[in-house]
Coordinates of C-alpha atoms and ligand atoms in Angstrom, one line a residue:
X1 CA 89.1 90.0 84.4
X2 CA 85.8 90.1 85.0
X3 CA 84.2 93.1 83.1
X4 CA 80.4 92.7 82.5
X5 CA 78.0 93.4 84.9
X6 CA 76.2 90.8 86.7
X7 CA 72.4 90.6 86.4
X8 CA 70.3 87.5 87.0
X9 CA 73.1 85.2 86.8
X10 CA 74.2 86.4 83.1
X11 CA 77.0 89.0 82.4
X12 CA 75.9 91.4 80.4
X13 CA 78.0 94.5 79.0
X14 CA 75.6 97.4 79.3
X15 CA 76.0 100.7 77.0
X16 CA 79.0 101.9 75.1
X17 CA 79.9 104.3 77.5
X18 CA 82.4 102.4 79.6
X19 CA 83.6 103.1 83.2
X20 CA 87.5 103.2 83.0
X21 CA 89.1 101.8 85.6
X22 CA 92.6 103.3 86.6
X23 CA 95.8 102.0 88.6
X24 CA 96.0 104.7 90.4
X25 CA 99.9 104.0 91.3
X26 CA 100.5 105.0 87.5
X27 CA 97.7 106.7 86.7
X28 CA 96.8 104.6 83.7
X29 CA 93.8 102.8 82.5
X30 CA 93.7 99.0 83.3
X31 CA 90.5 98.0 82.5
X32 CA 86.9 99.1 81.0
X33 CA 83.9 98.1 82.9
X34 CA 80.4 97.9 82.0
X35 CA 77.9 100.9 82.7
X36 CA 74.8 100.0 83.6
X37 CA 71.8 102.4 83.0
X38 CA 68.5 102.7 85.3
X39 CA 66.7 100.2 83.2
X40 CA 69.2 97.4 84.0
X41 CA 69.2 98.3 87.7
X42 CA 65.3 98.0 87.6
X43 CA 66.2 94.4 85.6
X44 CA 68.4 93.7 88.7
X45 CA 65.4 94.0 91.2
X46 CA 63.3 92.3 89.2
X47 CA 65.7 89.0 89.3
X48 CA 66.2 89.6 92.9
X49 CA 62.7 89.6 93.5
X50 CA 62.0 86.2 92.0
X51 CA 65.3 84.6 93.3
X52 CA 64.5 86.1 96.9
X53 CA 61.2 84.4 97.4
X54 CA 62.8 80.8 96.7
X55 CA 66.1 81.7 99.0
X56 CA 64.0 83.1 101.8
X57 CA 61.7 79.4 101.8
X58 CA 65.4 77.5 101.5
X59 CA 66.4 75.9 104.8
X60 CA 68.8 78.0 107.3
X61 CA 70.9 75.3 107.1
X62 CA 71.0 75.4 103.1
X63 CA 71.6 79.2 103.1
X64 CA 74.4 78.3 105.6
X65 CA 76.2 75.7 104.0
X66 CA 76.4 77.9 100.6
X67 CA 77.6 81.0 102.6
X68 CA 80.3 78.6 104.1
X69 CA 81.2 77.3 100.7
X70 CA 81.6 81.6 99.5
X71 CA 84.0 81.5 102.8
X72 CA 86.2 78.8 101.2
X73 CA 86.0 79.8 97.7
X74 CA 87.5 83.4 98.6
X75 CA 90.0 82.0 100.3
X76 CA 91.3 79.5 97.8
X77 CA 91.6 82.5 95.5
X78 CA 92.5 85.1 98.0
X79 CA 96.3 85.8 96.1
X80 CA 94.5 86.2 92.5
X81 CA 91.8 88.7 94.8
X82 CA 94.3 90.4 97.0
X83 CA 96.2 91.3 93.0
X84 CA 92.8 92.7 91.8
X85 CA 92.5 94.9 94.8
X86 CA 95.7 96.3 95.1
X87 CA 95.7 96.6 91.1
X88 CA 92.4 98.8 91.3
X89 CA 92.5 100.5 94.7
X90 CA 96.4 100.7 95.0
X91 CA 97.0 99.5 98.4
X92 CA 100.3 97.2 99.7
X93 CA 99.5 93.9 98.7
X94 CA 99.8 92.9 102.5
X95 CA 96.5 94.9 102.8
X96 CA 94.8 93.7 100.2
X97 CA 95.6 90.2 101.7
X98 CA 94.3 91.2 104.9
X99 CA 91.2 92.8 103.2
X100 CA 90.3 89.6 101.5
X101 CA 90.7 87.1 105.0
X102 CA 88.6 89.7 106.9
X103 CA 86.1 89.5 103.9
X104 CA 85.6 85.9 104.1
X105 CA 85.5 86.0 107.2
X106 CA 82.4 87.7 107.0
X107 CA 80.8 84.7 105.1
X108 CA 82.2 81.9 107.9
X109 CA 80.4 83.9 110.4
X110 CA 77.1 84.4 109.1
X111 CA 77.3 80.6 107.5
X112 CA 77.3 80.0 111.5
X113 CA 74.5 82.8 112.1
X114 CA 72.2 81.8 109.2
X115 CA 70.9 79.0 111.6
X116 CA 70.6 80.7 114.8
X117 CA 68.2 84.0 113.5
X118 CA 65.8 83.2 116.4
X119 CA 62.5 85.1 117.7
X120 CA 61.0 84.3 121.0
X121 CA 57.6 83.2 122.5
X122 CA 56.0 84.7 125.6
X123 CA 52.8 85.1 127.4
X124 CA 51.6 88.4 127.5
X125 CA 51.2 90.2 131.2
X126 CA 47.2 90.0 131.3
X127 CA 47.6 86.5 130.4
X128 CA 45.2 86.6 127.4
X129 CA 47.4 85.6 124.5
X130 CA 51.1 84.1 123.8
X131 CA 53.4 87.1 121.9
X132 CA 55.2 85.4 119.5
X133 CA 58.5 87.2 117.8
X134 CA 59.9 86.5 114.7
X135 CA 62.4 88.0 112.2
X136 CA 61.5 87.3 108.4
X137 CA 63.8 88.5 105.9
X138 CA 63.8 92.1 104.3
X139 CA 63.0 90.9 101.1
X140 CA 65.4 93.0 97.9
X141 CA 68.5 95.3 99.9
X142 CA 69.9 97.7 97.7
X143 CA 73.4 98.0 98.5
X144 CA 75.7 100.8 97.7
X145 CA 79.6 100.9 98.4
X146 CA 82.6 102.9 98.4
X147 CA 86.2 102.3 96.8
X148 CA 88.3 102.3 99.8
X149 CA 87.6 98.6 100.8
X150 CA 86.5 97.1 97.2
X151 CA 85.7 93.6 98.8
X152 CA 85.2 94.1 102.4
X153 CA 82.6 96.7 102.3
X154 CA 80.3 94.1 100.4
X155 CA 81.5 91.0 102.3
X156 CA 80.1 92.8 105.5
X157 CA 76.6 93.8 103.7
X158 CA 76.1 90.8 101.2
X159 CA 76.7 87.7 103.9
X160 CA 74.6 88.5 106.2
X161 CA 71.9 89.5 104.0
X162 CA 72.1 86.5 102.3
X163 CA 72.1 84.5 105.7
X164 CA 68.8 86.1 106.9
X165 CA 67.4 85.4 103.3
X166 CA 67.3 88.4 101.6
X167 CA 68.5 89.1 97.8
X168 CA 71.0 91.9 97.3
X169 CA 71.6 94.7 94.5
X170 CA 75.0 96.2 94.6
X171 CA 76.5 99.2 93.0
X172 CA 80.1 99.3 93.6
X173 CA 82.2 102.3 93.2
X174 CA 83.4 103.6 90.3
X175 CA 87.0 103.9 91.1
X176 CA 86.9 100.1 92.2
X177 CA 84.5 98.1 90.3
X178 CA 86.7 94.8 89.4
X179 CA 86.9 93.3 92.7
X180 CA 82.7 93.6 93.1
X181 CA 82.6 92.0 89.9
X182 CA 84.9 88.9 90.6
X183 CA 83.8 88.1 94.2
X184 CA 80.6 88.3 92.7
X185 CA 81.4 85.4 90.0
X186 CA 83.0 83.2 92.6
X187 CA 80.0 83.4 95.0
X188 CA 78.1 82.2 92.0
X189 CA 80.5 79.5 91.7
X190 CA 80.4 77.9 95.2
X191 CA 76.2 77.8 94.7
X192 CA 74.5 81.2 95.2
X193 CA 71.7 80.5 93.0
X194 CA 71.1 83.1 90.0
X195 CA 69.3 86.4 90.5
X196 CA 70.4 86.6 94.2
X197 CA 73.3 88.6 94.0
X198 CA 73.4 91.4 91.5
X199 CA 76.6 94.0 90.5
X200 CA 75.5 97.0 88.3
X201 CA 78.3 99.5 88.0
X202 CA 77.1 102.4 86.4
X203 CA 78.6 106.0 85.4
X204 CA 75.3 107.6 87.1
X205 CA 75.0 107.3 90.9
X206 CA 72.2 109.3 91.6
X207 CA 69.7 108.0 88.3
X208 CA 70.9 104.4 89.3
X209 CA 69.9 105.2 93.2
X210 CA 66.3 106.8 92.1
X211 CA 65.8 103.8 89.6
X212 CA 66.6 101.1 92.7
X213 CA 64.8 102.8 95.7
X214 CA 61.7 103.4 93.5
X215 CA 61.5 99.6 92.7
X216 CA 58.5 97.9 94.9
X217 CA 60.6 95.0 95.6
X218 CA 63.1 97.0 97.4
X219 CA 63.0 97.5 101.1
X220 CA 65.9 98.9 102.5
X221 CA 69.6 100.5 101.4
X222 CA 72.3 99.7 103.0
X223 CA 75.5 102.4 102.3
X224 CA 78.6 102.5 103.1
X225 CA 80.3 105.8 102.2
X226 CA 80.6 109.2 103.3
X227 CA 78.4 111.5 105.6
X228 CA 77.2 114.1 102.7
X229 CA 76.1 111.6 100.3
X230 CA 74.4 109.4 102.9
X231 CA 72.5 112.1 104.2
X232 CA 71.4 112.7 100.2
X233 CA 70.5 109.0 100.4
X234 CA 68.8 108.6 103.5
X235 CA 66.4 111.5 102.2
X236 CA 65.5 109.8 99.0
X237 CA 64.8 106.7 101.0
X238 CA 62.2 108.3 103.1
X239 CA 60.0 108.8 100.1
X240 CA 59.2 104.9 100.4
X241 CA 60.1 105.0 104.4
X242 CA 63.0 102.1 103.1
X243 CA 64.8 100.7 106.2
X244 CA 68.4 101.9 106.4
X245 CA 71.9 101.0 107.4
X246 CA 74.3 103.6 107.0
X247 CA 78.1 103.5 107.6
X248 CA 79.4 106.7 107.3
X249 CA 83.1 108.6 108.0
X250 CA 84.6 109.0 110.7
X251 CA 87.0 111.7 112.4
X252 CA 89.2 109.4 115.3
X253 CA 90.6 110.9 118.4
X254 CA 93.6 108.8 119.3
X255 CA 94.3 110.0 123.0
X256 CA 97.8 109.4 124.4
X257 CA 97.9 109.9 127.9
X258 CA 101.2 110.5 129.6
X259 CA 101.3 107.3 131.3
X260 CA 101.0 105.4 128.1
X261 CA 103.4 102.5 127.0
X262 CA 104.7 105.0 124.7
X263 CA 106.4 102.4 121.8
X264 CA 102.8 100.6 122.0
X265 CA 101.2 103.9 121.2
X266 CA 103.7 105.0 118.4
X267 CA 103.2 101.5 116.7
X268 CA 99.5 101.7 117.6
X269 CA 99.4 105.2 115.9
X270 CA 101.1 104.2 112.7
X271 CA 98.6 101.3 112.5
X272 CA 95.7 103.6 112.8
X273 CA 97.0 106.1 110.6
X274 CA 98.5 104.3 108.5
X275 CA 96.6 100.5 107.3
X276 CA 95.3 100.5 104.2
X277 CA 97.3 103.6 102.8
X278 CA 95.6 105.4 105.1
X279 CA 92.3 105.7 103.8
X280 CA 89.6 104.2 106.2
X281 CA 87.0 105.6 107.7
X282 CA 88.1 104.3 111.3
X283 CA 91.6 106.5 110.5
X284 CA 93.1 108.0 113.4
X285 CA 92.3 111.9 112.1
X286 CA 93.1 113.8 115.4
X287 CA 96.1 113.0 118.0
X288 CA 95.7 114.1 121.6
X289 CA 98.9 113.8 123.5
X290 CA 99.3 114.4 127.1
X291 CA 101.7 117.7 127.1
X292 CA 104.6 115.9 129.2
X293 CA 105.1 113.1 126.5
X294 CA 104.2 115.1 123.4
X295 CA 107.6 116.1 122.5
X296 CA 108.5 112.3 122.7
X297 CA 105.8 110.9 121.0
X298 CA 105.7 113.2 118.3
X299 CA 109.5 112.9 117.4
X300 CA 109.4 108.8 117.6
X301 CA 105.8 108.9 115.4
X302 CA 107.9 111.5 113.0
X303 CA 110.6 108.7 112.9
X304 CA 108.1 106.3 112.4
X305 CA 106.2 107.8 109.5
X306 CA 109.3 109.0 107.7
X307 CA 110.4 105.3 107.5
X308 CA 107.6 104.1 105.9
X309 CA 108.3 103.4 102.2
X310 CA 105.7 104.7 99.6
X311 CA 105.2 103.3 96.3
X312 CA 103.4 100.8 94.2
X313 CA 101.4 98.3 96.1
X314 CA 103.0 95.1 94.4
X315 CA 106.6 96.1 95.5
X316 CA 107.9 94.5 98.2
X317 CA 108.8 96.8 101.3
X318 CA 105.9 99.2 100.5
X319 CA 103.7 99.4 103.4
X320 CA 101.8 103.2 101.9
X321 CA 99.9 102.8 97.9
X322 CA 99.0 105.6 96.2
X323 CA 95.9 107.3 97.0
X324 CA 93.1 106.8 94.8
X325 CA 92.6 109.5 92.6
X326 CA 94.2 112.9 91.8
X327 CA 91.5 114.6 93.3
X328 CA 92.3 112.6 96.9
X329 CA 95.9 114.0 96.8
X330 CA 94.7 117.6 96.2
X331 CA 92.4 117.5 98.7
X332 CA 95.1 116.4 101.4
X333 CA 97.2 119.2 100.6
X334 CA 95.0 121.8 101.2
X335 CA 94.0 120.4 104.3
X336 CA 97.6 120.6 105.8
X337 CA 98.4 124.1 104.0
X338 CA 95.1 125.4 106.0
X339 CA 97.2 123.5 109.2
X340 CA 100.1 125.0 108.0
X341 CA 98.9 128.5 107.5
X342 CA 97.5 128.5 111.1
X343 CA 100.3 127.5 112.9
X344 CA 101.3 124.0 112.7
X345 CA 104.8 122.5 111.8
X346 CA 105.4 120.1 109.3
X347 CA 107.9 117.8 111.8
X348 CA 109.0 115.0 109.0
X349 CA 109.2 116.7 105.5
X350 CA 106.1 114.8 103.6
X351 CA 103.9 116.1 100.8
X352 CA 103.0 115.3 97.7
X353 CA 104.8 113.5 95.4
X354 CA 105.1 114.1 91.7
X355 CA 103.2 111.7 89.2
X356 CA 103.1 109.1 87.6
X357 CA 100.4 108.3 90.0
X358 CA 98.6 109.7 93.5
X359 CA 101.0 109.7 96.1
X360 CA 101.2 111.7 99.2
X361 CA 104.4 110.8 102.0
X362 CA 103.5 110.3 105.4
X363 CA 103.2 113.6 107.5
X364 CA 103.3 114.2 111.0
X365 CA 102.1 117.6 111.8
X366 CA 102.6 119.4 115.4
X367 CA 101.2 122.7 117.2
X368 CA 98.0 121.7 115.3
X369 CA 95.3 124.3 116.3
X370 CA 92.4 122.7 117.0
X371 CA 90.0 125.4 115.0
X372 CA 91.8 124.0 111.4
X373 CA 89.9 122.2 109.1
X374 CA 92.0 119.1 109.5
X375 CA 90.8 118.3 112.8
X376 CA 86.9 118.3 111.8
X377 CA 87.1 116.8 108.2
X378 CA 88.0 113.4 106.9
X379 CA 92.0 113.5 106.2
X380 CA 91.7 110.1 104.0
X381 CA 95.6 110.4 103.3
X382 CA 98.7 109.5 105.4
X383 CA 98.7 113.1 107.1
X384 CA 98.9 113.2 111.3
X385 CA 98.2 116.0 113.1
X386 CA 99.3 115.8 116.7
X387 CA 97.4 118.5 119.5
X388 CA 98.9 119.0 122.8
X389 CA 96.5 118.9 126.0
X390 CA 96.9 119.1 129.8
X391 CA 93.6 118.9 131.3
X392 CA 91.7 115.6 130.1
X393 CA 88.0 117.4 130.4
X394 CA 88.9 120.0 128.2
X395 CA 90.6 116.9 126.1
X396 CA 87.3 115.1 126.0
X397 CA 85.0 118.0 125.3
X398 CA 87.8 118.8 122.3
X399 CA 87.8 114.9 121.5
X400 CA 84.0 114.9 121.1
X401 CA 83.5 118.3 119.3
X402 CA 82.6 116.6 115.8
X403 CA 79.6 115.4 114.2
X404 CA 81.2 112.0 113.3
X405 CA 81.0 109.5 116.1
X406 CA 82.8 106.2 114.5
X407 CA 85.6 105.3 116.7
X408 CA 88.3 106.4 119.0
X409 CA 91.4 105.6 120.6
X410 CA 92.6 105.7 123.8
X411 CA 96.7 104.9 125.1
X412 CA 96.8 104.3 129.0
X413 CA 98.7 101.7 131.2
X414 CA 95.5 102.4 133.8
X415 CA 92.5 100.6 132.8
X416 CA 90.2 102.0 134.9
X417 CA 91.4 105.1 133.3
X418 CA 91.1 103.9 130.1
X419 CA 87.3 102.5 130.2
X420 CA 86.6 105.8 132.3
X421 CA 87.9 107.6 129.3
X422 CA 86.3 105.1 126.6
X423 CA 82.7 105.2 128.4
X424 CA 82.7 108.9 127.8
X425 CA 83.8 109.1 123.7
X426 CA 81.0 109.7 121.4
X427 CA 81.9 106.8 119.1
X428 CA 80.7 103.1 118.4
X429 CA 83.8 101.5 118.3
X430 CA 86.6 102.1 121.2
X431 CA 89.9 100.5 120.8
X432 CA 92.0 100.7 124.1
X433 CA 95.7 100.3 123.5
X434 CA 95.0 99.3 120.3
X435 CA 95.2 100.8 117.0
X436 CA 93.3 98.0 114.7
X437 CA 89.8 96.8 116.4
X438 CA 87.9 95.6 113.3
X439 CA 86.6 92.4 114.1
X440 CA 83.3 90.2 112.1
X441 CA 82.6 89.0 115.6
X442 CA 82.1 92.5 116.7
X443 CA 79.1 95.3 116.3
X444 CA 80.9 97.6 113.8
X445 CA 79.3 101.2 113.2
X446 CA 78.5 104.5 114.5
X447 CA 77.3 107.1 116.7
X448 CA 76.1 110.4 115.8
X449 CA 76.8 111.4 111.8
X450 CA 78.8 108.3 111.5
X451 CA 75.7 106.2 111.2
X452 CA 72.6 103.9 111.3
X453 CA 72.9 100.4 112.9
X454 CA 75.9 98.0 112.9
X455 CA 77.5 95.5 110.7
X456 CA 79.0 92.2 111.9
X457 CA 78.3 90.6 115.4
X458 CA 75.4 88.4 116.3
X459 CA 73.2 91.8 115.6
X460 CA 74.5 92.7 112.3
X461 CA 72.1 89.8 110.9
X462 CA 69.1 90.7 111.9
X463 CA 69.3 94.5 110.4
X464 CA 68.5 92.6 107.4
X465 CA 65.8 91.1 109.0
X466 CA 62.1 92.6 110.0
X467 CA 60.2 91.8 113.5
X468 CA 57.0 90.4 113.3
X469 CA 55.1 90.2 116.1
X470 CA 52.0 87.8 116.4
X471 CA 49.6 87.5 119.0
X472 CA 47.8 83.9 119.5
X473 CA 45.8 81.8 122.1
X474 CA 45.6 78.2 121.7
Ligands
NAD1 P1 81.3 108.3 98.8 O1 80.0 109.1 99.8 O2 81.7 109.7 97.6 O3 80.6 107.4 97.9 C1 80.3 106.3 98.5 C2 79.5 105.2 97.4 O4 78.2 106.6 97.0 C3 79.9 105.2 96.2 O5 79.4 103.9 95.5 C4 79.4 106.3 94.9 O6 79.5 106.2 93.8 C5 78.0 106.7 95.4 N1 77.4 107.7 95.7 C6 77.7 108.9 95.5 N2 77.1 110.0 94.8 C7 75.5 109.0 95.2 C8 74.5 109.2 94.7 N3 73.7 110.9 94.5 N4 73.3 108.1 94.9 C9 73.6 107.1 94.9 N5 75.0 106.7 95.1 C10 76.0 107.5 95.1 O7 82.2 107.6 100.0 P2 83.8 107.2 98.9 O8 84.5 108.7 98.2 O9 83.3 106.3 97.9 O10 84.7 106.7 100.4 C11 84.8 107.5 101.4 C12 84.0 107.8 102.3 O11 83.4 106.0 102.8 C13 84.7 108.0 103.5 O12 83.6 109.0 104.1 C14 84.5 107.3 104.7 O13 84.6 107.4 106.0 C15 83.4 106.4 104.2 N6 83.6 105.1 104.6 C16 82.6 104.7 105.9 C17 82.4 103.2 106.2 C18 82.0 102.5 107.6 O14 82.1 101.8 107.4 N7 81.7 103.5 108.4 C19 83.7 102.4 105.2 C20 84.2 102.7 104.0 C21 84.4 104.2 104.1

């Protein structure tokens, strides 16, 4: 297990105060990890600055082949990394393996994109000059990532950043630094030059971020996490007018029309709610179900949720692991109690589970009042509030009545209706008759306060590029 931090290709210990990592399934400590100071973060930025110059000058094909080697090494170690994800995050081993496959795919996709960063050449309308447009790398990118996808949220940023010719300094989440350190170690083994990928965990995120965002070489911040923290980092980035990529919180509506294939809608609802133990930004947060089928949907959904086995992610058959920490269980329970006191009813008997570990049983709530906090806040846990609707217009207005706009889901057998409704959902992504939509080849990201920019697809790499225009005569 790698517990030191990575700066300029060397593994370092950091201060005497270390970061304790818990197994959320038991609440017991499994490791302690080096905690970097602001000075360590600056050293990482210095190293990144030097490494980036050489990397940017390398042939795109050379970068591409190293990224391809990263893809292969991650797959070769997929079982080991999946185990590490389950150990520190708690998600079921199958979900962890899925996360790792998704992470590796970003390296394959961006190995392919590295040789296709194209600019353009045009003639000015007045005919007096040529307009040359090129896309050089940004430089050094600071990355701050959440605990819910310890590998994927790093891969989704690092792969396109390296493909475009940048260097990176990463601050992984305090709850899950082990996967980040192991992935970085494997990237170095795959041939990523020293200093290009630096990982500096810390106990003091604010001071770390101040030091990094003030560093002269850092030109971009790529953040994934809550909207609340994203807003603070945006303010801080304004001081040096840094380029930003922001992947923030969600509050996804999951819409079921009466003409939906009910079996598919229930299966999709379970997927959209429960993947990765329901701790996902794309998790369905509000289930709007057309009145004629609300009773049937709710009963079948509650049966499916009630049949989910909750437990240690290593146990076969478990499909819902622990929540990340005790605070997460308390937050979920507060939201559920708020909904119940507003008139909601529990359809199956879920709730918090006594320790050890931080568990919450899958729960379906019916008759939820749209004014309950559970419909405006991210639940980030296995609870599904169901709201009946009669009128499509009113439902769409309610679905859009949130500052978030990450994703929505629509279930209907009428594709034209599905498309019409999708176009009116104020979200960066919509799934029609699908409960999971993430794909490295598709642009992932949110509208409104769910984010700025996109990760993945062919536009993903351009997020880590500048645009330069050269006016030329010849
Ligand atoms: P969080 O915002 O609490 O933390 C995210 C990261 O920011 C962590 O590394 C944390 O240590 C760091 N951080 C916190 N305060 C900071 C500060 N003052 N300065 C610098 N860094 C700071 O989020 P979380 O609890 O780790 O993750 C859950 C959230 O992430 C949810 O809101 C979820 O929707 C969101 N998320 C979004 C996406 C997406 O792609 N849109 C993906 C995954 C998670």
